[in-house]
Amino acid sequence: MAIVKPFKAVRAKRDKAALVSSKSYEVYTPEMLNSKLAFNPYTFLHVINPGYKYHKQDITGELRFKLVHNRYLEFKEDEIFFQDELPGFYIYQKITATNSFCGIISATSVEDYHNDVIKKHEGTLKERELLFENYLKNTGFNAEPVLLTYPDNDDISSIIKKYTKERAEYEFSSTDKTSHLLWVVNDKTDVAKIEQGFKEVDTLYIADGHHRSTSSCLLADRLAKENPNHTGKEAYNFFMSYLLPESQLSIYEFNRFIKDLNGLTPHEFLIELDTIFRIENRKQELYKPKEKHHFSMYLNGEFYALYLRKSLYNFTDSLSKLDAQILYTTVLKPILGIEDIRNDSKIVYSQDKSDSLELKTKVDSGEFKVSFGMLPTTISELKEIVDAGLLMPPKTTYIEPKLRSALTIYEF
């Protein structure tokens, strides 16, 4: 039984929503960021880049977090932001050239995270967990929801369909030609129906936002210990999430790029691979896998198809069947000497969504010696691994939708 709660979002007024909301801070190059800050006084980027006001953008640590809080207060004082009077859910739809995503923004339970009702599929770095916990503690808000997915539910879908037939509270397009729509659900009957619908959901799966969810839980535990009157109902016992039916989730693969062959020549490397893979040289033909346990490789100016010799590989559990794990256990670790695939500087990852020639171009540039591609992980694989209590290797899934910041803001 999943616990979801309505909340009183802080958000922009209707006429400024398009100007205020932004992509996640990390996706902007310095040039893009400066352009946004210079020409849009309403962008939320001013809040999370507070040093711009003082022409000093290298402010870090707790001082930066406190200034973020100050800029946030200014947006509220200038009435760019307001807080809804009634608690509600927020239906958000994102429409791109190829996909449409429609789910519910809500407050989700820290207790559910601790009780494994909310499950993760990737490990997190302690340093990043603590950094974001400190950010939340100092700023007092979260502006970007965690992406959770759940099995499709007819009762929840019926509420979403009801509202999406009406005029949206927000309706705007961003410069990447994506449409964004937001509906406010604060009718008590519909709020109760949504809460009840999720009580029928056994498990919520974290699709994106592992560090944000973990940090929110760390903060909740910390604040609970500091509060002698803790009841479990305080705002810090929940974190903001975007709940999306799993049928709408889009999963793409990450390519792997390796900077050296661990002392081997290309010929010697191919001989090592021949032990566990059947290898076909595709020359200049672009090869992309069409089946699980098949891999593409670009080496020394040529494409190769690698087919796992299943008779020589031991499938022990759901994780061992995952292509990203197979590549690690058969190639990256034993042959190329990459033990720590999260932190080793010899390996670089890039999501394979648009540039199908990336495997070739990055190696031909001389920056890398070899590259590997594979099929995307399926939602069924993800759930099977998670339900078994296992974690996937880093950079196994590139999941969409990517969510905007400051469409709704959750205060602690």
XYZ file of C-alpha atoms in Angstrom:
412
model
C 0.000 0.000 0.000
C 1.603 3.253 -1.145
C 1.015 6.440 0.825
C 0.615 9.572 -1.283
C -0.560 12.889 0.091
C -1.784 16.174 -1.374
C 0.253 19.260 -0.497
C 0.073 23.029 -0.806
C 2.506 23.725 -3.615
C 4.416 26.941 -3.970
C 4.338 27.823 -7.653
C 4.360 30.607 -10.204
C 1.301 32.516 -11.245
C -0.270 31.342 -14.467
C 1.149 34.164 -16.604
C 4.738 33.543 -15.453
C 4.907 29.732 -15.335
C 6.680 29.457 -18.693
C 9.283 32.019 -17.645
C 9.869 30.658 -14.154
C 10.214 26.902 -14.648
C 13.512 25.581 -15.976
C 15.310 22.424 -16.901
C 17.417 20.783 -14.230
C 20.357 23.028 -13.344
C 22.981 20.440 -14.369
C 21.988 20.368 -18.067
C 22.938 23.980 -18.754
C 26.368 24.868 -20.094
C 27.939 28.007 -18.556
C 27.089 29.927 -21.728
C 23.460 28.801 -21.715
C 23.152 29.549 -18.004
C 24.519 33.083 -18.356
C 22.163 33.767 -21.256
C 19.131 32.607 -19.270
C 20.151 34.655 -16.240
C 20.861 37.785 -18.290
C 17.644 37.876 -20.290
C 15.018 36.297 -18.020
C 14.532 37.928 -14.600
C 11.843 35.376 -13.701
C 13.746 32.150 -14.289
C 14.131 29.881 -11.277
C 17.798 29.669 -12.227
C 18.216 32.984 -10.367
C 17.145 31.206 -7.191
C 19.554 28.293 -7.483
C 22.359 30.451 -8.889
C 22.203 33.180 -6.230
C 25.685 34.579 -6.741
C 24.687 36.052 -10.106
C 23.070 38.945 -8.268
C 26.479 39.925 -6.908
C 28.422 39.077 -10.103
C 30.042 36.240 -8.179
C 29.108 32.782 -9.365
C 31.744 30.707 -7.561
C 29.967 30.708 -4.185
C 29.792 27.177 -2.753
C 28.812 25.243 0.346
C 26.417 26.392 3.040
C 26.816 30.032 2.053
C 25.422 29.238 -1.387
C 22.563 27.235 0.117
C 21.629 30.119 2.407
C 21.697 32.535 -0.514
C 19.462 30.158 -2.467
C 16.997 30.435 0.409
C 17.252 34.230 0.274
C 16.599 34.379 -3.477
C 13.629 32.043 -2.940
C 12.206 34.422 -0.336
C 12.626 37.292 -2.789
C 10.612 35.442 -5.430
C 7.849 35.034 -2.842
C 8.104 38.657 -1.694
C 7.888 39.859 -5.302
C 4.793 37.652 -5.739
C 6.397 35.649 -8.510
C 5.612 32.658 -6.293
C 2.505 32.034 -4.241
C 1.305 29.083 -2.183
C -1.948 27.271 -2.870
C -4.522 27.691 -0.110
C -5.802 24.134 -0.378
C -3.729 20.937 -0.429
C -3.941 19.171 -3.744
C -2.404 16.894 -6.301
C -1.002 18.242 -9.570
C -1.485 16.445 -12.864
C 1.430 17.228 -15.157
C 1.604 16.347 -18.846
C 4.716 16.691 -20.985
C 4.354 16.306 -24.743
C 7.414 15.949 -26.983
C 7.701 15.239 -30.696
C 7.770 11.494 -29.980
C 6.162 10.923 -26.557
C 3.438 12.073 -24.205
C 3.799 11.598 -20.443
C 1.014 12.289 -17.959
C 1.236 11.644 -14.228
C 0.576 13.060 -10.775
C 2.818 15.262 -8.624
C 2.302 14.412 -4.962
C 3.967 14.095 -1.575
C 5.275 10.566 -1.054
C 6.200 8.926 2.212
C 9.627 8.564 3.818
C 8.127 5.668 5.740
C 7.352 3.931 2.444
C 10.988 4.371 1.415
C 12.222 2.809 4.652
C 9.675 -0.023 4.395
C 10.650 -0.872 0.808
C 7.313 0.183 -0.644
C 9.345 2.719 -2.617
C 12.186 0.743 -4.185
C 15.410 1.879 -5.859
C 17.322 0.250 -8.704
C 20.655 2.088 -8.409
C 23.113 2.688 -5.622
C 23.901 6.195 -4.409
C 27.065 8.014 -3.390
C 27.205 8.972 0.290
C 28.940 12.262 -0.487
C 26.128 13.355 -2.803
C 23.467 12.180 -0.359
C 24.911 14.331 2.420
C 25.435 17.313 0.111
C 21.806 17.354 -1.001
C 20.567 16.728 2.542
C 22.473 19.834 3.607
C 21.004 21.737 0.654
C 17.462 20.788 1.669
C 18.094 21.651 5.309
C 19.366 25.135 4.462
C 16.923 26.044 1.702
C 13.772 24.511 3.200
C 12.300 23.430 -0.135
C 12.569 21.001 -3.025
C 11.741 22.187 -6.529
C 12.314 19.059 -8.629
C 10.279 15.907 -7.994
C 11.615 12.372 -7.857
C 10.317 10.303 -10.784
C 8.439 7.233 -9.526
C 6.648 4.663 -11.637
C 3.866 2.244 -10.775
C 1.786 -0.462 -12.517
C -1.031 1.086 -14.526
C -4.160 1.565 -12.422
C -7.592 2.178 -13.972
C -8.960 4.154 -11.017
C -6.040 6.574 -11.028
C -6.146 6.851 -14.821
C -9.836 7.775 -14.725
C -9.121 10.782 -12.487
C -6.310 11.906 -14.779
C -8.548 11.596 -17.848
C -11.275 13.606 -16.136
C -8.985 16.577 -15.536
C -7.094 16.516 -18.805
C -10.381 17.165 -20.616
C -10.567 20.539 -18.879
C -8.519 23.678 -19.396
C -5.100 23.403 -17.781
C -3.890 25.801 -15.118
C -0.582 25.972 -17.004
C -0.248 25.462 -20.741
C 2.965 26.556 -22.426
C 5.744 25.434 -24.750
C 9.467 25.530 -24.028
C 12.174 26.348 -26.550
C 12.911 22.653 -27.142
C 9.425 22.403 -28.731
C 7.969 20.551 -25.745
C 4.472 21.289 -24.437
C 3.824 21.456 -20.689
C 0.394 21.318 -19.044
C -0.533 21.318 -15.357
C -3.907 20.782 -13.695
C -4.629 21.415 -10.001
C -6.683 18.732 -8.205
C -7.969 20.053 -4.884
C -11.555 18.754 -4.914
C -11.822 16.679 -1.742
C -13.621 13.799 -3.448
C -11.044 13.507 -6.240
C -8.174 13.919 -3.776
C -9.564 11.020 -1.743
C -9.944 8.897 -4.902
C -6.290 9.432 -5.797
C -5.163 8.573 -2.271
C -7.320 5.446 -2.325
C -6.072 4.478 -5.779
C -2.477 4.433 -4.588
C -3.405 2.420 -1.507
C -4.049 -0.365 -4.033
C -0.499 -0.028 -5.408
C 1.925 -2.380 -3.665
C 5.180 -0.874 -4.921
C 6.502 2.392 -6.339
C 9.768 2.181 -8.258
C 12.276 5.036 -8.376
C 12.956 5.726 -12.044
C 15.025 8.890 -11.606
C 16.099 10.831 -8.530
C 17.791 8.252 -6.311
C 19.996 10.807 -4.551
C 17.105 13.237 -4.040
C 14.913 10.584 -2.450
C 17.677 9.219 -0.238
C 18.685 12.729 0.868
C 15.082 13.599 1.686
C 14.887 10.522 3.896
C 18.152 11.378 5.644
C 16.838 14.854 6.362
C 13.530 13.482 7.647
C 15.329 11.150 10.042
C 17.517 14.017 11.231
C 14.631 16.431 11.783
C 12.566 13.774 13.534
C 15.367 13.274 16.077
C 15.658 17.029 16.595
C 11.904 17.503 17.085
C 10.703 16.494 20.584
C 7.102 16.796 19.380
C 7.551 14.677 16.261
C 4.271 13.086 15.108
C 5.120 11.635 11.701
C 2.744 14.019 9.947
C 5.195 16.890 9.518
C 6.025 17.990 5.962
C 9.571 16.655 6.290
C 8.169 13.121 6.503
C 7.315 13.332 2.805
C 9.110 14.280 -0.390
C 7.777 15.529 -3.719
C 7.423 12.943 -6.487
C 6.028 12.645 -9.977
C 4.075 9.392 -10.232
C 3.933 8.013 -13.763
C 2.295 4.781 -15.009
C 4.989 2.347 -16.108
C 3.448 2.007 -19.584
C 4.449 5.624 -20.236
C 8.040 5.336 -19.069
C 10.707 5.571 -21.801
C 13.997 3.777 -21.166
C 17.110 4.224 -23.298
C 20.537 2.620 -23.043
C 23.908 4.108 -22.199
C 26.930 3.492 -24.418
C 30.262 2.678 -22.770
C 33.489 4.359 -23.955
C 36.875 3.058 -22.780
C 40.071 5.106 -22.905
C 42.604 2.256 -23.125
C 42.809 -1.480 -23.724
C 44.636 -2.263 -20.483
C 47.958 -2.860 -22.251
C 46.502 -5.058 -25.013
C 46.752 -4.464 -28.754
C 43.425 -4.480 -30.676
C 44.305 -7.947 -32.007
C 45.065 -9.296 -28.529
C 41.865 -7.755 -27.186
C 39.783 -9.519 -29.854
C 41.405 -12.839 -28.944
C 40.468 -12.286 -25.283
C 36.869 -11.513 -26.280
C 36.675 -14.658 -28.424
C 36.622 -16.784 -25.290
C 33.170 -15.613 -24.201
C 31.701 -14.082 -27.390
C 31.161 -15.143 -30.962
C 32.508 -12.200 -32.941
C 31.474 -10.905 -36.356
C 33.443 -8.138 -38.049
C 30.920 -5.770 -39.641
C 33.630 -3.491 -41.105
C 32.068 -0.050 -41.724
C 28.479 -1.281 -41.352
C 26.798 0.369 -38.379
C 25.678 -2.463 -36.135
C 23.089 -2.085 -33.363
C 21.952 -5.108 -31.317
C 18.457 -6.459 -31.900
C 18.445 -9.118 -29.169
C 19.396 -9.372 -25.520
C 22.939 -10.578 -24.833
C 24.108 -9.144 -28.153
C 26.497 -6.173 -28.088
C 27.871 -3.716 -30.594
C 31.529 -2.732 -30.439
C 33.634 -0.236 -32.362
C 37.356 -0.883 -32.339
C 40.250 0.255 -34.503
C 38.005 1.776 -37.200
C 35.554 -1.115 -37.517
C 32.216 -2.269 -36.076
C 31.851 -5.688 -34.478
C 28.853 -7.731 -33.364
C 29.413 -9.647 -30.134
C 27.134 -12.593 -29.299
C 27.397 -14.020 -25.793
C 28.339 -17.720 -25.682
C 25.555 -18.648 -23.268
C 26.956 -22.122 -22.656
C 30.008 -20.496 -21.077
C 28.163 -17.915 -18.984
C 26.473 -18.704 -15.683
C 23.042 -17.079 -15.228
C 22.527 -17.107 -11.466
C 19.898 -14.432 -10.838
C 18.020 -11.572 -12.504
C 21.033 -9.246 -12.290
C 23.317 -11.740 -14.028
C 20.940 -11.676 -17.024
C 21.256 -7.910 -17.442
C 23.363 -6.892 -20.435
C 25.124 -4.076 -18.567
C 26.125 -6.550 -15.859
C 27.238 -9.134 -18.437
C 29.491 -6.578 -20.116
C 31.014 -5.687 -16.750
C 31.647 -9.259 -15.580
C 32.963 -10.576 -18.912
C 34.836 -7.597 -20.414
C 35.181 -4.424 -18.371
C 36.478 -6.026 -15.182
C 38.459 -9.134 -16.223
C 39.920 -7.897 -19.522
C 40.019 -4.107 -19.315
C 40.756 -3.931 -15.577
C 37.900 -1.617 -14.664
C 36.882 -2.589 -11.125
C 34.950 0.505 -10.033
C 32.657 1.313 -12.945
C 31.165 4.241 -11.070
C 34.389 6.141 -10.447
C 37.110 4.780 -12.766
C 38.241 7.580 -15.094
C 38.933 5.084 -17.903
C 35.213 4.609 -18.586
C 32.763 7.240 -19.787
C 29.029 6.844 -20.382
C 26.738 8.541 -22.874
C 23.029 7.929 -23.359
C 22.223 6.558 -26.802
C 19.076 8.431 -27.727
C 19.823 10.463 -30.826
C 23.355 9.951 -32.175
C 23.576 6.384 -33.453
C 27.071 7.059 -34.836
C 28.444 8.105 -31.456
C 30.135 4.735 -30.955
C 32.261 5.485 -34.017
C 32.855 9.237 -33.842
C 34.142 9.333 -30.264
C 36.618 6.514 -30.903
C 37.739 7.932 -34.252
C 38.501 11.230 -32.499
C 41.241 9.453 -30.565
C 39.733 10.144 -27.168
C 38.728 6.488 -26.672
C 40.078 3.137 -27.833
C 36.876 1.097 -27.857
C 33.134 1.595 -27.385
C 30.221 -0.712 -26.597
C 26.469 -0.513 -27.165
C 23.550 -2.700 -26.105
C 19.757 -2.857 -26.057
C 17.851 -0.727 -23.528
C 16.815 -2.317 -20.251
C 13.093 -3.086 -20.083
C 10.787 -2.094 -17.247
C 10.234 -5.816 -16.577
C 13.975 -6.360 -16.114
C 14.213 -3.345 -13.849
C 11.357 -4.518 -11.640
C 12.617 -8.102 -11.491
C 16.046 -6.945 -10.301
C 14.601 -4.477 -7.795
C 12.094 -6.973 -6.407
C 14.957 -9.417 -5.858
C 16.661 -6.827 -3.663
C 19.476 -6.241 -6.154
C 20.932 -3.063 -7.646
C 21.768 -2.392 -11.270
C 25.203 -1.122 -12.370
C 25.465 2.681 -12.711
C 24.434 4.204 -16.016
C 22.319 1.222 -17.037
C 19.184 3.226 -17.810
C 18.519 6.668 -19.239
C 14.901 7.251 -18.325
C 12.426 9.833 -19.572
C 10.607 12.051 -18.890
C 13.178 14.451 -17.506
C 11.319 16.868 -15.251
C 11.416 20.635 -14.985
C 12.279 22.533 -11.847
C 9.847 24.860 -10.064
C 6.603 23.836 -11.721
C 5.619 22.970 -8.159
C 7.730 23.487 -5.043
C 7.481 21.464 -1.843
C 8.336 23.202 1.440
C 9.463 21.364 4.592
